[in-house]
Tab-separated table of C-alpha atoms in Angstrom:
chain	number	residue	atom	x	y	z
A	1	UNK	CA	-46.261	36.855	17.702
A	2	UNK	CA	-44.807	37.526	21.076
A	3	UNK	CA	-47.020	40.018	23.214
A	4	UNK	CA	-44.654	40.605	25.926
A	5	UNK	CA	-42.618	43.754	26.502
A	6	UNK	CA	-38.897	44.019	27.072
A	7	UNK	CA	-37.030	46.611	29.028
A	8	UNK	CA	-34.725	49.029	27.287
A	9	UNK	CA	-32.045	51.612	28.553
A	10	UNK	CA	-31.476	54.961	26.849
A	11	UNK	CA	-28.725	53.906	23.874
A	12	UNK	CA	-26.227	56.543	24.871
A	13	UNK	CA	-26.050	56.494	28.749
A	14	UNK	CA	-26.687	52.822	29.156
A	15	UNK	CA	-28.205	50.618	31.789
A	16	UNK	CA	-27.672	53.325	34.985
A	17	UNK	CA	-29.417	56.009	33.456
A	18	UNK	CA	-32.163	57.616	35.405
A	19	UNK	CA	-35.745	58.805	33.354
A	20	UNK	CA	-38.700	60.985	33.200
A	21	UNK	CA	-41.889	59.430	31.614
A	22	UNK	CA	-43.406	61.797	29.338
A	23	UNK	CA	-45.885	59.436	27.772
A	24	UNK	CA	-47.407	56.757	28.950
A	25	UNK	CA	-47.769	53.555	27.209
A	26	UNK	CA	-51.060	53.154	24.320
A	27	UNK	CA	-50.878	49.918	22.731
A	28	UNK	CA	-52.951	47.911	20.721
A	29	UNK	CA	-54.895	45.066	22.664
A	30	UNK	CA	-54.798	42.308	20.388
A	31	UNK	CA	-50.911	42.665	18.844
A	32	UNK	CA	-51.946	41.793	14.932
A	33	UNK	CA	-53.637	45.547	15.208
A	34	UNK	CA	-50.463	46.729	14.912
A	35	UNK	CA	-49.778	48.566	11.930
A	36	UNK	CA	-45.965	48.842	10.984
A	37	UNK	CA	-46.337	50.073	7.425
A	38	UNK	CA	-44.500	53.515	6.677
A	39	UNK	CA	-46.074	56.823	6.437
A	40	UNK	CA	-49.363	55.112	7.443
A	41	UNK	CA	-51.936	57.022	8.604
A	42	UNK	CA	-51.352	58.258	12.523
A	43	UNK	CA	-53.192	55.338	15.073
A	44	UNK	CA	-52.092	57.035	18.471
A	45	UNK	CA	-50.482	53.577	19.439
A	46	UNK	CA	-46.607	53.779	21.201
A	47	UNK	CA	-45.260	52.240	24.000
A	48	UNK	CA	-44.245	54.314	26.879
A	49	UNK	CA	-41.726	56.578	26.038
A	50	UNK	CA	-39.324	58.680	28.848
A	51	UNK	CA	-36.899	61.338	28.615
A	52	UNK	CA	-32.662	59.897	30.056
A	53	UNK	CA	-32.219	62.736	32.837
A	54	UNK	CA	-28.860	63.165	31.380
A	55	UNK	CA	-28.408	63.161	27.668
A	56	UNK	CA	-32.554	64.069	27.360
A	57	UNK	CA	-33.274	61.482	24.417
A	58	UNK	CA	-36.294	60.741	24.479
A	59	UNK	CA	-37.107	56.697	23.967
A	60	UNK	CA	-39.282	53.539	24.678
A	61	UNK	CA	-38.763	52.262	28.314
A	62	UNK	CA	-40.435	48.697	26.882
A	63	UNK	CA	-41.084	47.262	23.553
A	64	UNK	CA	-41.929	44.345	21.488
A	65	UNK	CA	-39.544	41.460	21.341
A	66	UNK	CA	-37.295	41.913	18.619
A	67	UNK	CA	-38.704	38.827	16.664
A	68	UNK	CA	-42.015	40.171	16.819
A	69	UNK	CA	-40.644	43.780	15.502
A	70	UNK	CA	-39.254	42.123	12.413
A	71	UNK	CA	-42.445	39.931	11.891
A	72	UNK	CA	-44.954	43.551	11.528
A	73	UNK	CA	-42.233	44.935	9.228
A	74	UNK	CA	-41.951	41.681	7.239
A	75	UNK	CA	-46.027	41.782	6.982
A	76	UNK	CA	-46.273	45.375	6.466
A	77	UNK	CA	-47.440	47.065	3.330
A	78	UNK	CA	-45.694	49.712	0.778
A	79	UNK	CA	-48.486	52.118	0.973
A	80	UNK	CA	-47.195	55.444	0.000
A	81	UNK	CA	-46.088	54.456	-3.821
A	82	UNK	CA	-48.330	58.095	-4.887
A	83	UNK	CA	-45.643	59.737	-2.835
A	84	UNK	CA	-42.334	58.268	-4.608
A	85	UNK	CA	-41.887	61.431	-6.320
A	86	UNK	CA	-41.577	63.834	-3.562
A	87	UNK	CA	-39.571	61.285	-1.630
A	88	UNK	CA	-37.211	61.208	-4.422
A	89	UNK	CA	-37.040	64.829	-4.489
A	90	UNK	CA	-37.072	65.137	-1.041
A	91	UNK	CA	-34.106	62.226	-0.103
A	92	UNK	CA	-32.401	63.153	-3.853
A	93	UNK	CA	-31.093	66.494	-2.206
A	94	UNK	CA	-29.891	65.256	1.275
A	95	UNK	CA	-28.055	62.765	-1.159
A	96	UNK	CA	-26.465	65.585	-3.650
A	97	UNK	CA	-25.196	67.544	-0.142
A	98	UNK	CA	-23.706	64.207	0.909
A	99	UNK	CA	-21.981	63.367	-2.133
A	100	UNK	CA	-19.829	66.409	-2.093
A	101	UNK	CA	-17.532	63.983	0.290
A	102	UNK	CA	-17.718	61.729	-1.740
A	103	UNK	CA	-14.715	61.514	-3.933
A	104	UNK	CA	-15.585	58.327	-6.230
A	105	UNK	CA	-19.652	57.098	-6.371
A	106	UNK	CA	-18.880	53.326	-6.129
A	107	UNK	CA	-20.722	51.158	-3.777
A	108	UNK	CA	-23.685	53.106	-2.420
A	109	UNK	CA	-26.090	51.038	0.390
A	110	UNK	CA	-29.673	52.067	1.499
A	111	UNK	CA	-30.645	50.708	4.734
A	112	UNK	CA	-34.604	50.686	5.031
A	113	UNK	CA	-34.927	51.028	1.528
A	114	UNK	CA	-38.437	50.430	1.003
A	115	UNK	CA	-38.863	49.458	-2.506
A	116	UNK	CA	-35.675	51.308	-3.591
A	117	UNK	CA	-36.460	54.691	-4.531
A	118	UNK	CA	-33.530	55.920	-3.261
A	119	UNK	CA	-31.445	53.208	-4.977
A	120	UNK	CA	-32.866	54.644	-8.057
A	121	UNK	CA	-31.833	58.104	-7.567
A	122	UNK	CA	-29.043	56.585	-6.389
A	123	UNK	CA	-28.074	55.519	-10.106
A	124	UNK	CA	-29.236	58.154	-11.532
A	125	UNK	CA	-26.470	60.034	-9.727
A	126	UNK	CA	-24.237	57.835	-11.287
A	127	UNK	CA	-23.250	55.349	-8.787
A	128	UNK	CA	-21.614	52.768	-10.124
A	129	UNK	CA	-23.035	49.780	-6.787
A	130	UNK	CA	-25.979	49.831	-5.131
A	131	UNK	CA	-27.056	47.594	-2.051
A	132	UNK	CA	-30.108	48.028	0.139
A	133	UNK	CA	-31.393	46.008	3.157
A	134	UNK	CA	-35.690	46.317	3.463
A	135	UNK	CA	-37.840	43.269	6.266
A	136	UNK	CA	-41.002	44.394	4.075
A	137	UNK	CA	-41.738	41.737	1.612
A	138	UNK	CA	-44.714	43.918	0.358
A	139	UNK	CA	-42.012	46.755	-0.113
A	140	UNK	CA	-39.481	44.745	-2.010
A	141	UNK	CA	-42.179	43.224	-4.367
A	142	UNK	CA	-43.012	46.893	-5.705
A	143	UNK	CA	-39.226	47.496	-6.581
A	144	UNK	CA	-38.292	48.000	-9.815
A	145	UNK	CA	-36.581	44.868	-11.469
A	146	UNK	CA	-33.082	46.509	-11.947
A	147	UNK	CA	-32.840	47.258	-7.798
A	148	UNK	CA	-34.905	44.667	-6.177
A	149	UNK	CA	-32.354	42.355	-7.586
A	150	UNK	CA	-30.221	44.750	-5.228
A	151	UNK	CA	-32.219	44.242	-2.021
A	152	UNK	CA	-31.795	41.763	0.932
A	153	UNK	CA	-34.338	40.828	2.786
A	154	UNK	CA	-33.276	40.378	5.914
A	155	UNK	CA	-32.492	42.313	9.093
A	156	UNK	CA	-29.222	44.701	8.621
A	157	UNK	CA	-25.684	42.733	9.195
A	158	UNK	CA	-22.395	43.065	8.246
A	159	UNK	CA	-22.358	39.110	7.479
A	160	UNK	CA	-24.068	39.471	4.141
A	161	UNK	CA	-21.030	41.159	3.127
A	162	UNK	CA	-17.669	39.904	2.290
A	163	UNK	CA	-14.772	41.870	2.339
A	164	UNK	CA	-16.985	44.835	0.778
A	165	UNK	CA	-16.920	48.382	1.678
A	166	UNK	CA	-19.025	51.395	0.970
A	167	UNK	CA	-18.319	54.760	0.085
A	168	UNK	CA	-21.692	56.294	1.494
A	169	UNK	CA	-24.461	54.440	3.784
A	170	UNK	CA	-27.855	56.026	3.238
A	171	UNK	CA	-30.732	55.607	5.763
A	172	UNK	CA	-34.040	57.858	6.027
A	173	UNK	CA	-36.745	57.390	8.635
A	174	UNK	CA	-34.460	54.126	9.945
A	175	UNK	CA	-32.821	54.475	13.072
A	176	UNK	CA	-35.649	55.409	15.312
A	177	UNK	CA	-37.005	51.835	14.421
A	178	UNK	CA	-33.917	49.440	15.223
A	179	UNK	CA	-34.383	47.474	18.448
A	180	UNK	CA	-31.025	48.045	18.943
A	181	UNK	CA	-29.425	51.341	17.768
A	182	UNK	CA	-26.079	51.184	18.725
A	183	UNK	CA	-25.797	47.357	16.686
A	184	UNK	CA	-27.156	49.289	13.478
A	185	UNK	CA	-24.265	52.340	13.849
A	186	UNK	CA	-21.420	49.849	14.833
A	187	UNK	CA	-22.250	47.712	11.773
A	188	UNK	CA	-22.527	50.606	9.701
A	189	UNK	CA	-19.174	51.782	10.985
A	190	UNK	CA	-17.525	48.347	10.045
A	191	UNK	CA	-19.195	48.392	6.566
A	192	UNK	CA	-18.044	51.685	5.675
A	193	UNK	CA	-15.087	52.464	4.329
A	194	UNK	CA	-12.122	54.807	6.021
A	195	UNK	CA	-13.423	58.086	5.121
A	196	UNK	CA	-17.113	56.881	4.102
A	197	UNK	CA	-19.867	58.866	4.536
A	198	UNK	CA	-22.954	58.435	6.433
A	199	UNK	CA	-26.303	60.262	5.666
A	200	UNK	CA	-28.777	59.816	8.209
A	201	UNK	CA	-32.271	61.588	7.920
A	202	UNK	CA	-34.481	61.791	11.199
A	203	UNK	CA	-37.156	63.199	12.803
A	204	UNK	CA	-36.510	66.226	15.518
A	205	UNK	CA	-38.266	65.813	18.968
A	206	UNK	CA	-37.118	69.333	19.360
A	207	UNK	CA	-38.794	71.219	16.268
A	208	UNK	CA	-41.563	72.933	17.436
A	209	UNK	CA	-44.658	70.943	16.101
A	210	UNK	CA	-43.345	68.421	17.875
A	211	UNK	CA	-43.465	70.496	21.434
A	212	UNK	CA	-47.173	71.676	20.183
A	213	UNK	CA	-48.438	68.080	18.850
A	214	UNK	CA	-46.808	66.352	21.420
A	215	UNK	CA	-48.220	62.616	21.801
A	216	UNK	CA	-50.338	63.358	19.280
A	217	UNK	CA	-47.474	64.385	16.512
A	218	UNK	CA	-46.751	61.167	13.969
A	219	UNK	CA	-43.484	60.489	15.093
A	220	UNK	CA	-44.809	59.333	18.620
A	221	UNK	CA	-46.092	55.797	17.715
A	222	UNK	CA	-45.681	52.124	17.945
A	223	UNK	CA	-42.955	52.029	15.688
A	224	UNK	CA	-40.239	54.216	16.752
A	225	UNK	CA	-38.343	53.005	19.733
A	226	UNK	CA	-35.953	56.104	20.238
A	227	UNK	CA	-36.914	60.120	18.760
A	228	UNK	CA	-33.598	62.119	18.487
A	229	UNK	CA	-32.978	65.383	18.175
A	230	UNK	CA	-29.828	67.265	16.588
A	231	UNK	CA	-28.230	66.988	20.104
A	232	UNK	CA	-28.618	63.314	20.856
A	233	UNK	CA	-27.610	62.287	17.050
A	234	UNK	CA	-24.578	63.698	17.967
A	235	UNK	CA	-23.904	62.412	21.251
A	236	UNK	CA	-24.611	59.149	19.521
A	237	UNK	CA	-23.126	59.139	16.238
A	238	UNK	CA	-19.677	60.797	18.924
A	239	UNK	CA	-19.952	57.331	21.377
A	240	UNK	CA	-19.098	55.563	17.765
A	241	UNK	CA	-16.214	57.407	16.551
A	242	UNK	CA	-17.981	58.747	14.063
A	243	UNK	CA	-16.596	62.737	13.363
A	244	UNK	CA	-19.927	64.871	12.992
A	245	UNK	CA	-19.803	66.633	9.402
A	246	UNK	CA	-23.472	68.807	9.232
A	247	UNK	CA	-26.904	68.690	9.974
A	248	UNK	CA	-30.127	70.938	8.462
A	249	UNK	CA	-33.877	71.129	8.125
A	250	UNK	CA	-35.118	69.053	5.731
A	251	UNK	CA	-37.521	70.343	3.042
A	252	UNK	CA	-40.283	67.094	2.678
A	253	UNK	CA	-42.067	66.826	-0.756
A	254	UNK	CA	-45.538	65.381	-0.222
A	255	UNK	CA	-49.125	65.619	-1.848
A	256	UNK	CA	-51.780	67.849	-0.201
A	257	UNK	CA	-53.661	65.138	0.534
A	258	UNK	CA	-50.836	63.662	2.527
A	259	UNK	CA	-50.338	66.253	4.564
A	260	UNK	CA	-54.071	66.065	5.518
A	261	UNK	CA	-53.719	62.393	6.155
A	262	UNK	CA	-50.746	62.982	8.509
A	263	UNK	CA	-52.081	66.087	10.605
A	264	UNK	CA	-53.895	65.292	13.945
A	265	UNK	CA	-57.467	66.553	13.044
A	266	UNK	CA	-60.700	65.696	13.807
A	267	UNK	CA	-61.786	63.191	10.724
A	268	UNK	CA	-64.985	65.704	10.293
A	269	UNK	CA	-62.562	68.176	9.555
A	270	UNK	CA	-60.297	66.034	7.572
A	271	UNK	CA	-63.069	65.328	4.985
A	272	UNK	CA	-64.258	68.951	4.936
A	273	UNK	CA	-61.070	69.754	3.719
A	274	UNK	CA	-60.151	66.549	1.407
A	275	UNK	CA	-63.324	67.193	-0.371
A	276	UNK	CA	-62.214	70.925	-0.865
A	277	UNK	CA	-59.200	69.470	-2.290
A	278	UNK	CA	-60.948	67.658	-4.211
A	279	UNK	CA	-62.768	69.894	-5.493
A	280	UNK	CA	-60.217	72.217	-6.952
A	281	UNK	CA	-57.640	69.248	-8.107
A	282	UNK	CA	-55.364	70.058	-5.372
A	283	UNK	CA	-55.077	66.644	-3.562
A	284	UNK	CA	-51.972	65.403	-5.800
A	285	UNK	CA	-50.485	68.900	-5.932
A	286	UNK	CA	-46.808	68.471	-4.192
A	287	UNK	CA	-45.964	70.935	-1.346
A	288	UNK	CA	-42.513	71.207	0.230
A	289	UNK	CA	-42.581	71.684	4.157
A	290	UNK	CA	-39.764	71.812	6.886
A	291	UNK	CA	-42.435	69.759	9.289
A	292	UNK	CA	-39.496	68.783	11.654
A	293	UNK	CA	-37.248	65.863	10.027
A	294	UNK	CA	-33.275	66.646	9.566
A	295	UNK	CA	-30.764	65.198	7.679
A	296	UNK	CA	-27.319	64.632	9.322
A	297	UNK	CA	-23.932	63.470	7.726
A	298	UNK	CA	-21.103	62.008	9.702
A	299	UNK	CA	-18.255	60.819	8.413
A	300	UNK	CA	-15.515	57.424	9.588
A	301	UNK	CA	-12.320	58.845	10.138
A	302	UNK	CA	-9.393	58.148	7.476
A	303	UNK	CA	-7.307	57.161	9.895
């Protein structure tokens, strides 16, 4: 793998933009230490990440080279399978809001799908298509038999399409990874149809754990390239034509002992209280929380 850095811009003023560091750079020494598994347990690693001076998104100033990006995610594990409940919960009711638009459920894709939880919701909604893109071999090898058939493992492209268009393009915890962010909306734009619906969940940089936690908040890490709030989606998701429909708090579905995993606390104090969890049964017990991630629907225009 490739331990050089490349230069990025901000992804919605381009190239000129001027920037404000607001973290400074904590990688991994050796490069293979890098874990890009989701929902893994927080390592402190990210690159350095600065703030545009005009649109205030905040983003990587340098990251991996793109093949070694898709190498991690191809070697990366599905670790959170004790969590596929909650997700489903969780990423079910973005997808009922969204499918209000939605005149006729026919071709449905997931990009990031994991091992294609969504795409199983997806038909239990009653879509009649389902598609999904997912680099994680590990991922893809714990999807069900019916959708992993589904799943293409390769980076997202319009070219493994021919002719088809979707009604809805689904993709949770996605765009803050893509090397390049604008690519992933313009292809999605293509692939949708006139009128298609895009549901997009994120995390906010501007919720308030995020202000408290600051570098020390999960969604600062190694993985994530850009961190948008409801502001920037929009300037974004504007600069592609795309007419903004909603956005909201999302209510995340996860174990106890998840939440413990994910919070920035002294490990003493983590197994104080995981063996109190323990101790009464609580550890699986599923909590909804609005820790800071949104969903947001835009829409292509009919015309």
């Amino acid at each position: 793998m490739k331990n050089e850095l490349i230069n990025k811009h901000c992804p919605i003023c381009g190239p000129d933009n001027k920037y404000d560091i607001v973290y400074k750079e904590n990688l991994p020494h050796i490069i293979n230490k890098a874990d890009y598994s989701a929902r893994k347990a927080p390592d402190n690693y990210h690159y350095e990440m600065v703030r545009c001076k005009s649109c205030k998104l905040l983003y990587a100033n340098s990251i991996y080279h793109s093949d070694t990006i898709n190498q991690l995610y191809e070697e990366s594990d599905l670790n959170y399978e004790s969590e596929l409940s909650g997700l489903k919960k969780s990423y079910g009711n973005c997808l009922t809001i969204a499918e209000k638009l939605v005149p006729e459920k026919r071709k449905i894709l997931d990009v990031g799908c994991g091992n294609g939880f969504v795409l199983e919701e997806a038909l239990e909604h009653n879509w009649k298509e389902i598609f999904g893109f997912e680099l994680s071999l590990n991922a893809i090898s714990h999807a069900n038999v019916n959708v992993r058939k589904k799943i293409i493992n390769t980076p997202f492209s319009e070219h493994k399409f021919n002719n088809v268009s979707f009604d809805l393009i689904f993709s949770a915890m996605t765009m803050e990874h893509f090397v390049d962010v604008n690519d992933f909306l313009s292809v999605s734009f293509k692939l949708l149809k006139p009128g298609g619906i895009m549901l997009l969940i994120a995390h906010n940089e501007q919720h308030f754990l995020s202000k408290i936690l600051m570098d020390k908040h999960p969604i600062i890490n190694d993985e994530h390239i850009y961190v948008f709030s409801v502001d920037t989606l929009k300037l974004i998701l504007n600069n592609h034509k795309f007419n903004f429909i909603e956005t909201g708090s999302l209510t995340n579905y996860y174990s106890l002992s998840y939440w413990l995993k994910m919070f920035p606390l002294p490990n003493i104090m983590k197994n104080i209280c995981r063996c109190f969890l323990d101790l009464f049964n609580l550890s699986s017990l599923n909590v909804g929380i609005k820790a800071g991630n949104i969903y947001c629907i835009a829409q292509k225009p009919n015309d």
